[in-house]
Amino acid sequence: MRTQFMFLFISLLILKSESLNCNENNPQGHPSDLRVFHINSPCSPFKHQTSVSWESTLLQDKARFQYLSSLAVARKSSVPIASGRGIVQSPTYVVRANIGTPAQVMLVALDTSNDAAWIPCSGCVGCASSVLFDPSKSNSSRTLQCGAPQCKQAPNPTCTVGNTCGFNMTYGGSTIEASLTQDTLTLATDVVPNYTFGCINKATGTSLPAQGLMGLGRGPLSLISQTQGLYMSTFSYCLPNSKSNNFSGSLRLGPKNQPIRIKTTPLLKNPRRSSLYYVNLVGIRVGNKIVDIPTSALAFDPATGAGTIFDSGTVFTRLVEPAYVAVRNEFRRRVKNANATSLGGFDTCYSGSVVFPSVTFMFAGMNVTLPPDNLLIHSSSGSTSCLAMAAAPNNVNSVLNVIASMQQQNHRVLIDLPNSRLGISRETCT
């Protein structure tokens, strides 16, 4: 079985580089659209040189899940730490950001469950990237002083020599020390003056996105909060899969050109961690049967962090164990004349020609039925298919359900904070 698993790899769409326009933004002609690349896109400098096994991805997901679980119950004054392996060895989805005057191009990771942005800067000790932002070459860059209101909003703020504001934080198995900086940010054709971010001076570990991170959460230092006047706290994204053109999708900022006909569900707030995008998952249907799941497994509880979130950084959906076991068992029951096997961390796999039942997530006011590409993963030979979900790790006392990126692919996910709603519509991400 171990030998068989080694052939279960992420399949990639390989295109000739000369046919790509990797520097193009505005992928669908909208002025506030950014092209989103998967790390394994031919346009990505972070592309893995060798195939990545699903087992490796599942292990990274485990660390990411631990991180999110700690976020869910953390108070704002504390910094969560994920044990074990890093969240990601490189970002999962990246966008092109132009920082400074004149602009310096950085490919930053998108993270819907984080707020502050940070990028590696010139002189950084321990930064692995060869691409570093140099604030001395930007005539619009300035370091914030300790008395600036943004300093109080930074994670673990410190006052350094010269009364400048710094902060330190952890991300997976890595730590960063950064100076709080403001500079001009250009996204597609939109100019954001005085954008506040962390300029990394020192880093340890290997789990930092190489060229930095852009937080899309709803905390005070997130992109969405800093651009309320421009984007009105509204954005959507469409995450590509390996069949998408160039393995790329889009990030659409602002209320213009967002889908009109879209199913929505209310966003919920956890005061302990307001940045996470909680929704009310009320049930899961397998085939035509609503699965019997204990109410406590899906209930939203800000005191414990329990509930369901959407996250762009986790690859495979994770459900708390009682919910996952109920879904898995009903899924197995509906697959006729075939026995489930385990493969590479997944426990519901089948070989040969099998008819699979549908799976529908039932949110308050919105049902989402997963297409086969969002529900199943396949071996490189195509002979084995597995249910692409898993239970929360055994060593995590988690009460959090995470709707992950594979289940979101080729859907446009809308975050509309003024109307406190999350929307989903089918879309081929290009």
CSV table of C-alpha atoms in Angstrom, one decimal:
chain,number,residue,atom,x,y,z
A,1,MET,CA,0.0,0.0,0.0
A,2,ARG,CA,2.9,2.4,0.8
A,3,THR,CA,4.4,1.7,-2.6
A,4,GLN,CA,1.0,2.3,-4.3
A,5,PHE,CA,0.6,5.6,-2.4
A,6,MET,CA,3.8,7.0,-3.8
A,7,PHE,CA,2.0,7.2,-7.2
A,8,LEU,CA,-0.8,9.3,-5.7
A,9,PHE,CA,0.3,12.8,-6.7
A,10,ILE,CA,-1.1,16.2,-7.4
A,11,SER,CA,-1.8,16.3,-11.1
A,12,LEU,CA,-0.7,19.6,-12.8
A,13,LEU,CA,-1.6,21.3,-16.0
A,14,ILE,CA,1.7,21.7,-17.8
A,15,LEU,CA,1.8,24.5,-20.4
A,16,LYS,CA,4.7,25.9,-22.5
A,17,SER,CA,6.0,29.0,-20.8
A,18,GLU,CA,6.1,31.0,-24.0
A,19,SER,CA,2.3,30.8,-24.3
A,20,LEU,CA,1.7,32.4,-20.9
A,21,ASN,CA,1.2,36.0,-20.0
A,22,CYS,CA,2.3,35.8,-16.4
A,23,ASN,CA,2.5,39.5,-15.8
A,24,GLU,CA,-1.1,40.1,-16.8
A,25,ASN,CA,-3.6,41.3,-14.1
A,26,ASN,CA,-7.2,42.2,-14.8
A,27,PRO,CA,-7.9,38.5,-15.9
A,28,GLN,CA,-11.5,39.2,-16.8
A,29,GLY,CA,-11.1,42.8,-17.8
A,30,HIS,CA,-12.3,44.2,-14.5
A,31,PRO,CA,-10.1,47.1,-13.2
A,32,SER,CA,-9.9,45.7,-9.6
A,33,ASP,CA,-9.2,42.1,-10.6
A,34,LEU,CA,-6.0,40.4,-9.6
A,35,ARG,CA,-4.8,37.2,-11.2
A,36,VAL,CA,-4.4,34.4,-8.5
A,37,PHE,CA,-1.8,31.8,-9.2
A,38,HIS,CA,-1.5,28.4,-7.5
A,39,ILE,CA,2.1,27.7,-6.4
A,40,ASN,CA,2.3,25.0,-9.1
A,41,SER,CA,1.2,27.3,-11.9
A,42,PRO,CA,3.8,27.6,-14.7
A,43,CYS,CA,3.8,31.3,-13.8
A,44,SER,CA,4.9,30.7,-10.2
A,45,PRO,CA,8.5,30.8,-9.1
A,46,PHE,CA,7.5,28.6,-6.2
A,47,LYS,CA,6.6,25.7,-8.4
A,48,HIS,CA,7.6,22.3,-7.0
A,49,GLN,CA,10.4,20.7,-9.0
A,50,THR,CA,9.1,17.2,-8.1
A,51,SER,CA,5.6,15.9,-7.7
A,52,VAL,CA,4.0,16.5,-4.3
A,53,SER,CA,2.3,13.5,-2.7
A,54,TRP,CA,-1.2,13.9,-1.1
A,55,GLU,CA,0.3,12.5,2.1
A,56,SER,CA,2.7,15.5,2.3
A,57,THR,CA,-0.2,17.9,1.6
A,58,LEU,CA,-2.3,16.3,4.3
A,59,LEU,CA,0.5,16.6,6.8
A,60,GLN,CA,0.8,20.3,6.0
A,61,ASP,CA,-3.0,20.6,6.3
A,62,LYS,CA,-2.8,19.1,9.8
A,63,ALA,CA,-0.4,21.8,10.9
A,64,ARG,CA,-2.6,24.4,9.3
A,65,PHE,CA,-5.6,23.0,11.1
A,66,GLN,CA,-3.8,23.1,14.4
A,67,TYR,CA,-3.0,26.8,13.7
A,68,LEU,CA,-6.6,27.6,12.9
A,69,SER,CA,-7.9,25.8,16.0
A,70,SER,CA,-5.6,27.9,18.1
A,71,LEU,CA,-6.7,31.1,16.4
A,72,ALA,CA,-10.4,30.2,17.0
A,73,VAL,CA,-9.9,30.3,20.8
A,74,ALA,CA,-7.1,32.8,21.1
A,75,ARG,CA,-7.7,36.2,22.6
A,76,LYS,CA,-6.5,39.2,20.6
A,77,SER,CA,-3.6,39.8,23.0
A,78,SER,CA,-2.2,36.3,22.4
A,79,VAL,CA,-0.3,34.9,19.5
A,80,PRO,CA,-1.2,31.3,18.5
A,81,ILE,CA,1.5,28.8,17.8
A,82,ALA,CA,1.1,25.7,15.6
A,83,SER,CA,3.2,22.8,16.7
A,84,GLY,CA,4.8,20.2,14.5
A,85,ARG,CA,5.4,20.9,10.8
A,86,GLY,CA,4.9,24.4,9.3
A,87,ILE,CA,1.6,25.5,7.9
A,88,VAL,CA,2.9,25.6,4.4
A,89,GLN,CA,6.4,25.4,3.0
A,90,SER,CA,5.4,28.0,0.5
A,91,PRO,CA,2.1,29.8,-0.2
A,92,THR,CA,-0.8,27.9,-1.8
A,93,TYR,CA,-2.2,30.9,-3.8
A,94,VAL,CA,-0.3,34.1,-4.6
A,95,VAL,CA,-1.0,37.4,-6.2
A,96,ARG,CA,1.1,40.1,-7.8
A,97,ALA,CA,1.4,43.2,-5.6
A,98,ASN,CA,3.4,46.4,-6.5
A,99,ILE,CA,4.8,48.1,-3.4
A,100,GLY,CA,6.6,51.4,-3.2
A,101,THR,CA,7.4,54.3,-5.5
A,102,PRO,CA,8.7,53.3,-8.0
A,103,ALA,CA,7.0,50.0,-7.6
A,104,GLN,CA,8.8,46.8,-6.5
A,105,VAL,CA,6.9,43.6,-7.5
A,106,MET,CA,6.2,41.0,-4.8
A,107,LEU,CA,4.3,37.7,-5.2
A,108,VAL,CA,2.4,37.6,-1.8
A,109,ALA,CA,0.4,34.7,-0.4
A,110,LEU,CA,-3.4,35.2,0.1
A,111,ASP,CA,-4.6,34.2,3.6
A,112,THR,CA,-8.3,34.7,4.5
A,113,SER,CA,-7.7,33.8,8.1
A,114,ASN,CA,-5.0,36.4,8.8
A,115,ASP,CA,-5.0,40.1,9.1
A,116,ALA,CA,-1.6,41.8,9.1
A,117,ALA,CA,0.5,41.9,5.9
A,118,TRP,CA,4.3,41.3,6.0
A,119,ILE,CA,7.1,41.1,3.4
A,120,PRO,CA,10.8,40.3,3.6
A,121,CYS,CA,12.9,43.4,3.4
A,122,SER,CA,16.5,44.2,2.5
A,123,GLY,CA,18.9,43.3,5.2
A,124,CYS,CA,16.6,40.6,6.6
A,125,VAL,CA,18.4,38.0,8.6
A,126,GLY,CA,17.0,34.5,8.0
A,127,CYS,CA,14.7,35.3,5.1
A,128,ALA,CA,14.9,32.6,2.5
A,129,SER,CA,13.7,34.7,-0.5
A,130,SER,CA,16.1,36.2,-3.0
A,131,VAL,CA,13.4,38.8,-3.7
A,132,LEU,CA,13.4,41.4,-1.0
A,133,PHE,CA,11.6,44.7,-0.7
A,134,ASP,CA,14.1,47.6,-0.3
A,135,PRO,CA,12.3,50.6,1.4
A,136,SER,CA,15.3,52.8,0.8
A,137,LYS,CA,14.5,52.7,-2.9
A,138,SER,CA,11.0,53.9,-2.4
A,139,ASN,CA,10.4,57.6,-2.0
A,140,SER,CA,6.9,56.9,-0.4
A,141,SER,CA,8.1,54.5,2.4
A,142,ARG,CA,8.1,55.5,6.0
A,143,THR,CA,8.5,53.7,9.3
A,144,LEU,CA,5.7,54.2,11.8
A,145,GLN,CA,6.5,55.6,15.3
A,146,CYS,CA,5.3,54.0,18.5
A,147,GLY,CA,2.6,56.5,19.0
A,148,ALA,CA,0.9,55.7,15.7
A,149,PRO,CA,-2.6,54.1,16.2
A,150,GLN,CA,-1.6,51.2,13.9
A,151,CYS,CA,1.1,50.3,16.4
A,152,LYS,CA,-1.5,49.2,18.9
A,153,GLN,CA,-3.2,47.1,16.3
A,154,ALA,CA,-0.1,45.1,15.4
A,155,PRO,CA,0.5,41.7,16.9
A,156,ASN,CA,2.8,41.9,19.9
A,157,PRO,CA,3.9,45.5,19.3
A,158,THR,CA,7.3,46.7,20.5
A,159,CYS,CA,9.1,50.0,20.7
A,160,THR,CA,12.5,49.9,19.2
A,161,VAL,CA,15.5,52.2,19.0
A,162,GLY,CA,14.5,55.6,17.7
A,163,ASN,CA,10.9,55.2,18.9
A,164,THR,CA,9.9,53.2,15.9
A,165,CYS,CA,7.2,50.5,16.1
A,166,GLY,CA,8.0,46.9,15.6
A,167,PHE,CA,6.2,43.6,16.1
A,168,ASN,CA,6.9,39.9,16.3
A,169,MET,CA,4.7,36.9,15.6
A,170,THR,CA,4.7,33.3,14.7
A,171,TYR,CA,3.4,31.6,11.6
A,172,GLY,CA,3.5,27.9,11.6
A,173,GLY,CA,6.9,26.8,12.7
A,174,SER,CA,8.4,30.2,11.9
A,175,THR,CA,8.8,33.5,13.7
A,176,ILE,CA,9.3,37.0,12.3
A,177,GLU,CA,10.4,40.3,13.7
A,178,ALA,CA,9.3,43.3,11.6
A,179,SER,CA,9.2,47.0,11.5
A,180,LEU,CA,5.7,48.5,11.0
A,181,THR,CA,5.9,50.4,7.7
A,182,GLN,CA,3.7,52.4,5.4
A,183,ASP,CA,4.1,52.7,1.7
A,184,THR,CA,2.1,52.9,-1.5
A,185,LEU,CA,0.4,49.6,-2.6
A,186,THR,CA,-0.8,49.1,-6.2
A,187,LEU,CA,-3.1,46.3,-7.0
A,188,ALA,CA,-4.0,45.9,-10.6
A,189,THR,CA,-4.8,49.6,-11.5
A,190,ASP,CA,-5.8,50.6,-7.9
A,191,VAL,CA,-3.5,52.7,-5.8
A,192,VAL,CA,-3.6,52.4,-2.0
A,193,PRO,CA,-1.5,55.1,-0.4
A,194,ASN,CA,-0.1,54.7,3.1
A,195,TYR,CA,-0.7,50.9,3.2
A,196,THR,CA,0.5,49.5,6.6
A,197,PHE,CA,2.5,46.3,6.7
A,198,GLY,CA,5.4,44.6,8.4
A,199,CYS,CA,8.8,44.9,6.9
A,200,ILE,CA,10.5,41.7,8.1
A,201,ASN,CA,14.0,42.2,9.6
A,202,LYS,CA,14.6,38.8,11.0
A,203,ALA,CA,13.0,35.4,10.4
A,204,THR,CA,13.4,31.8,11.6
A,205,GLY,CA,12.0,28.6,10.3
A,206,THR,CA,10.8,27.4,6.9
A,207,SER,CA,7.1,27.9,6.8
A,208,LEU,CA,6.9,31.6,5.8
A,209,PRO,CA,5.6,32.4,2.3
A,210,ALA,CA,8.7,33.3,0.4
A,211,GLN,CA,7.8,36.9,-0.7
A,212,GLY,CA,5.3,37.7,2.1
A,213,LEU,CA,1.7,37.5,3.0
A,214,MET,CA,-1.4,39.6,2.4
A,215,GLY,CA,-4.1,39.1,5.1
A,216,LEU,CA,-7.7,39.1,3.9
A,217,GLY,CA,-9.3,38.7,7.3
A,218,ARG,CA,-11.4,41.4,8.9
A,219,GLY,CA,-9.1,42.7,11.6
A,220,PRO,CA,-7.9,46.3,11.6
A,221,LEU,CA,-4.7,45.8,9.7
A,222,SER,CA,-6.1,43.6,7.0
A,223,LEU,CA,-6.3,44.7,3.4
A,224,ILE,CA,-10.1,44.8,3.6
A,225,SER,CA,-10.1,47.1,6.7
A,226,GLN,CA,-7.4,49.4,5.3
A,227,THR,CA,-9.2,49.9,2.0
A,228,GLN,CA,-12.8,50.4,3.2
A,229,GLY,CA,-13.2,53.7,1.3
A,230,LEU,CA,-11.9,52.0,-1.9
A,231,TYR,CA,-13.3,48.5,-1.8
A,232,MET,CA,-16.1,49.0,0.7
A,233,SER,CA,-15.1,45.9,2.7
A,234,THR,CA,-16.1,43.6,-0.2
A,235,PHE,CA,-14.1,41.1,-2.2
A,236,SER,CA,-14.4,37.7,-3.9
A,237,TYR,CA,-12.0,35.1,-5.1
A,238,CYS,CA,-12.1,32.2,-7.5
A,239,LEU,CA,-9.5,29.5,-6.7
A,240,PRO,CA,-8.2,27.5,-9.7
A,241,ASN,CA,-7.7,23.8,-9.9
A,242,SER,CA,-5.1,22.0,-12.1
A,243,LYS,CA,-7.5,22.1,-15.1
A,244,SER,CA,-7.7,25.9,-15.0
A,245,ASN,CA,-5.9,27.9,-17.6
A,246,ASN,CA,-2.4,28.5,-16.3
A,247,PHE,CA,-3.5,27.1,-13.0
A,248,SER,CA,-4.8,30.6,-12.2
A,249,GLY,CA,-7.9,32.3,-10.9
A,250,SER,CA,-8.8,35.8,-9.7
A,251,LEU,CA,-9.2,38.0,-6.7
A,252,ARG,CA,-11.9,40.7,-7.3
A,253,LEU,CA,-11.8,43.7,-5.0
A,254,GLY,CA,-14.8,46.0,-4.3
A,255,PRO,CA,-18.6,45.6,-4.9
A,256,LYS,CA,-18.5,46.3,-8.6
A,257,ASN,CA,-18.7,43.4,-11.0
A,258,GLN,CA,-19.5,40.9,-8.3
A,259,PRO,CA,-22.0,38.2,-9.1
A,260,ILE,CA,-25.6,39.3,-8.9
A,261,ARG,CA,-27.3,35.9,-8.9
A,262,ILE,CA,-25.5,34.2,-6.0
A,263,LYS,CA,-26.5,32.1,-3.1
A,264,THR,CA,-25.5,33.6,0.3
A,265,THR,CA,-25.4,32.7,4.0
A,266,PRO,CA,-24.9,35.1,7.0
A,267,LEU,CA,-21.4,35.6,8.3
A,268,LEU,CA,-21.1,35.0,12.0
A,269,LYS,CA,-18.7,36.8,14.4
A,270,ASN,CA,-16.4,35.3,17.0
A,271,PRO,CA,-15.4,38.2,19.3
A,272,ARG,CA,-12.4,36.3,20.4
A,273,ARG,CA,-11.1,36.1,16.8
A,274,SER,CA,-13.1,38.4,14.6
A,275,SER,CA,-10.9,37.9,11.6
A,276,LEU,CA,-12.1,34.3,10.9
A,277,TYR,CA,-15.0,34.0,8.4
A,278,TYR,CA,-17.5,31.9,10.4
A,279,VAL,CA,-20.8,30.6,8.8
A,280,ASN,CA,-23.6,28.5,10.1
A,281,LEU,CA,-23.3,24.9,8.7
A,282,VAL,CA,-26.6,23.4,9.7
A,283,GLY,CA,-26.3,19.9,8.0
A,284,ILE,CA,-24.6,17.8,5.4
A,285,ARG,CA,-26.5,15.7,2.8
A,286,VAL,CA,-25.1,12.6,1.2
A,287,GLY,CA,-27.1,11.6,-1.9
A,288,ASN,CA,-30.7,12.5,-0.8
A,289,LYS,CA,-30.2,11.8,2.9
A,290,ILE,CA,-29.4,14.4,5.5
A,291,VAL,CA,-26.8,12.7,7.6
A,292,ASP,CA,-27.5,12.3,11.4
A,293,ILE,CA,-24.8,14.6,12.9
A,294,PRO,CA,-24.8,15.6,16.6
A,295,THR,CA,-25.9,19.3,16.9
A,296,SER,CA,-22.9,20.1,19.0
A,297,ALA,CA,-20.6,19.1,16.1
A,298,LEU,CA,-21.8,21.9,13.9
A,299,ALA,CA,-23.0,24.5,16.5
A,300,PHE,CA,-21.4,28.0,16.6
A,301,ASP,CA,-20.0,28.9,20.0
A,302,PRO,CA,-17.8,32.0,20.3
A,303,ALA,CA,-16.8,31.0,23.8
A,304,THR,CA,-15.1,27.8,22.6
A,305,GLY,CA,-14.3,28.8,19.0
A,306,ALA,CA,-16.7,26.0,17.8
A,307,GLY,CA,-18.3,26.3,14.4
A,308,THR,CA,-17.4,26.3,10.7
A,309,ILE,CA,-15.1,28.7,8.8
A,310,PHE,CA,-14.0,29.2,5.2
A,311,ASP,CA,-10.2,29.2,4.8
A,312,SER,CA,-8.0,29.6,1.7
A,313,GLY,CA,-4.9,28.0,3.2
A,314,THR,CA,-6.2,24.6,4.1
A,315,VAL,CA,-6.3,22.2,1.1
A,316,PHE,CA,-8.8,19.5,2.2
A,317,THR,CA,-12.0,20.1,4.2
A,318,ARG,CA,-11.7,19.0,7.8
A,319,LEU,CA,-14.7,18.1,9.9
A,320,VAL,CA,-14.8,17.4,13.7
A,321,GLU,CA,-14.7,13.7,14.1
A,322,PRO,CA,-18.4,13.0,14.9
A,323,ALA,CA,-19.4,15.0,11.7
A,324,TYR,CA,-16.8,13.4,9.5
A,325,VAL,CA,-17.5,9.8,10.7
A,326,ALA,CA,-21.3,10.3,10.0
A,327,VAL,CA,-20.6,11.7,6.5
A,328,ARG,CA,-18.0,9.0,5.7
A,329,ASN,CA,-20.2,6.1,6.8
A,330,GLU,CA,-23.2,7.3,4.7
A,331,PHE,CA,-20.9,7.9,1.7
A,332,ARG,CA,-19.5,4.3,2.1
A,333,ARG,CA,-23.0,2.9,2.5
A,334,ARG,CA,-24.2,4.5,-0.8
A,335,VAL,CA,-21.3,3.1,-2.8
A,336,LYS,CA,-22.6,-0.2,-4.0
A,337,ASN,CA,-20.7,-3.4,-4.5
A,338,ALA,CA,-17.3,-1.9,-3.5
A,339,ASN,CA,-15.2,-2.0,-0.3
A,340,ALA,CA,-13.5,1.2,0.9
A,341,THR,CA,-9.7,1.1,1.5
A,342,SER,CA,-7.3,3.6,3.0
A,343,LEU,CA,-4.6,5.4,1.0
A,344,GLY,CA,-2.2,8.1,1.9
A,345,GLY,CA,-4.1,9.4,4.9
A,346,PHE,CA,-7.6,9.1,3.3
A,347,ASP,CA,-9.8,6.4,4.6
A,348,THR,CA,-12.5,6.2,1.9
A,349,CYS,CA,-10.9,5.1,-1.4
A,350,TYR,CA,-12.2,2.9,-4.2
A,351,SER,CA,-10.6,1.3,-7.2
A,352,GLY,CA,-12.1,0.8,-10.6
A,353,SER,CA,-15.4,2.1,-12.0
A,354,VAL,CA,-17.6,3.3,-9.1
A,355,VAL,CA,-20.7,5.5,-8.9
A,356,PHE,CA,-20.2,8.0,-6.1
A,357,PRO,CA,-23.0,9.8,-4.2
A,358,SER,CA,-23.2,13.6,-4.1
A,359,VAL,CA,-22.3,15.6,-1.0
A,360,THR,CA,-24.1,18.8,-0.2
A,361,PHE,CA,-23.1,21.3,2.5
A,362,MET,CA,-26.3,22.9,4.0
A,363,PHE,CA,-25.6,26.4,5.3
A,364,ALA,CA,-28.3,28.7,6.7
A,365,GLY,CA,-30.1,29.9,3.6
A,366,MET,CA,-27.7,28.2,1.1
A,367,ASN,CA,-27.0,24.7,-0.1
A,368,VAL,CA,-23.8,23.9,-2.0
A,369,THR,CA,-23.5,20.5,-3.8
A,370,LEU,CA,-19.9,19.6,-4.6
A,371,PRO,CA,-19.1,18.7,-8.2
A,372,PRO,CA,-17.0,15.5,-8.5
A,373,ASP,CA,-13.8,17.6,-9.0
A,374,ASN,CA,-14.4,19.2,-5.6
A,375,LEU,CA,-15.3,15.9,-3.9
A,376,LEU,CA,-12.8,13.3,-5.1
A,377,ILE,CA,-9.1,13.1,-5.6
A,378,HIS,CA,-7.6,10.5,-8.0
A,379,SER,CA,-4.4,8.6,-8.2
A,380,SER,CA,-2.0,9.5,-11.0
A,381,SER,CA,-3.1,6.5,-13.0
A,382,GLY,CA,-6.8,7.4,-12.4
A,383,SER,CA,-7.5,3.9,-11.0
A,384,THR,CA,-8.1,4.9,-7.4
A,385,SER,CA,-10.5,7.7,-6.1
A,386,CYS,CA,-10.7,9.0,-2.6
A,387,LEU,CA,-13.2,11.1,-0.7
A,388,ALA,CA,-11.2,14.4,-0.4
A,389,MET,CA,-12.1,15.1,3.3
A,390,ALA,CA,-10.7,14.1,6.6
A,391,ALA,CA,-11.5,14.3,10.3
A,392,ALA,CA,-9.8,16.7,12.6
A,393,PRO,CA,-6.3,15.4,13.7
A,394,ASN,CA,-6.5,13.0,16.7
A,395,ASN,CA,-4.1,15.1,18.7
A,396,VAL,CA,-6.1,18.3,18.3
A,397,ASN,CA,-9.0,18.9,20.7
A,398,SER,CA,-10.7,20.8,18.0
A,399,VAL,CA,-14.3,22.0,17.7
A,400,LEU,CA,-13.7,23.7,14.3
A,401,ASN,CA,-14.9,22.6,10.9
A,402,VAL,CA,-12.9,24.1,8.0
A,403,ILE,CA,-14.2,24.4,4.4
A,404,ALA,CA,-11.0,24.2,2.5
A,405,SER,CA,-9.6,25.3,-0.9
A,406,MET,CA,-10.2,22.1,-2.8
A,407,GLN,CA,-13.9,22.2,-2.0
A,408,GLN,CA,-13.9,25.9,-3.0
A,409,GLN,CA,-12.1,25.6,-6.3
A,410,ASN,CA,-14.0,26.7,-9.4
A,411,HIS,CA,-16.5,28.6,-7.2
A,412,ARG,CA,-16.6,32.3,-6.7
A,413,VAL,CA,-16.6,33.0,-3.0
A,414,LEU,CA,-17.9,36.4,-2.1
A,415,ILE,CA,-17.2,38.2,1.2
A,416,ASP,CA,-19.6,41.1,1.7
A,417,LEU,CA,-18.9,42.6,5.1
A,418,PRO,CA,-21.4,45.5,4.9
A,419,ASN,CA,-24.2,43.0,4.5
A,420,SER,CA,-22.5,40.4,6.7
A,421,ARG,CA,-22.8,37.6,4.2
A,422,LEU,CA,-20.8,35.0,2.4
A,423,GLY,CA,-21.8,34.0,-1.1
A,424,ILE,CA,-21.0,31.1,-3.5
A,425,SER,CA,-21.6,30.7,-7.2
A,426,ARG,CA,-20.2,28.2,-9.7
A,427,GLU,CA,-17.6,29.7,-12.0
A,428,THR,CA,-14.7,28.2,-14.0
A,429,CYS,CA,-11.7,30.0,-12.6
A,430,THR,CA,-9.5,31.5,-15.4
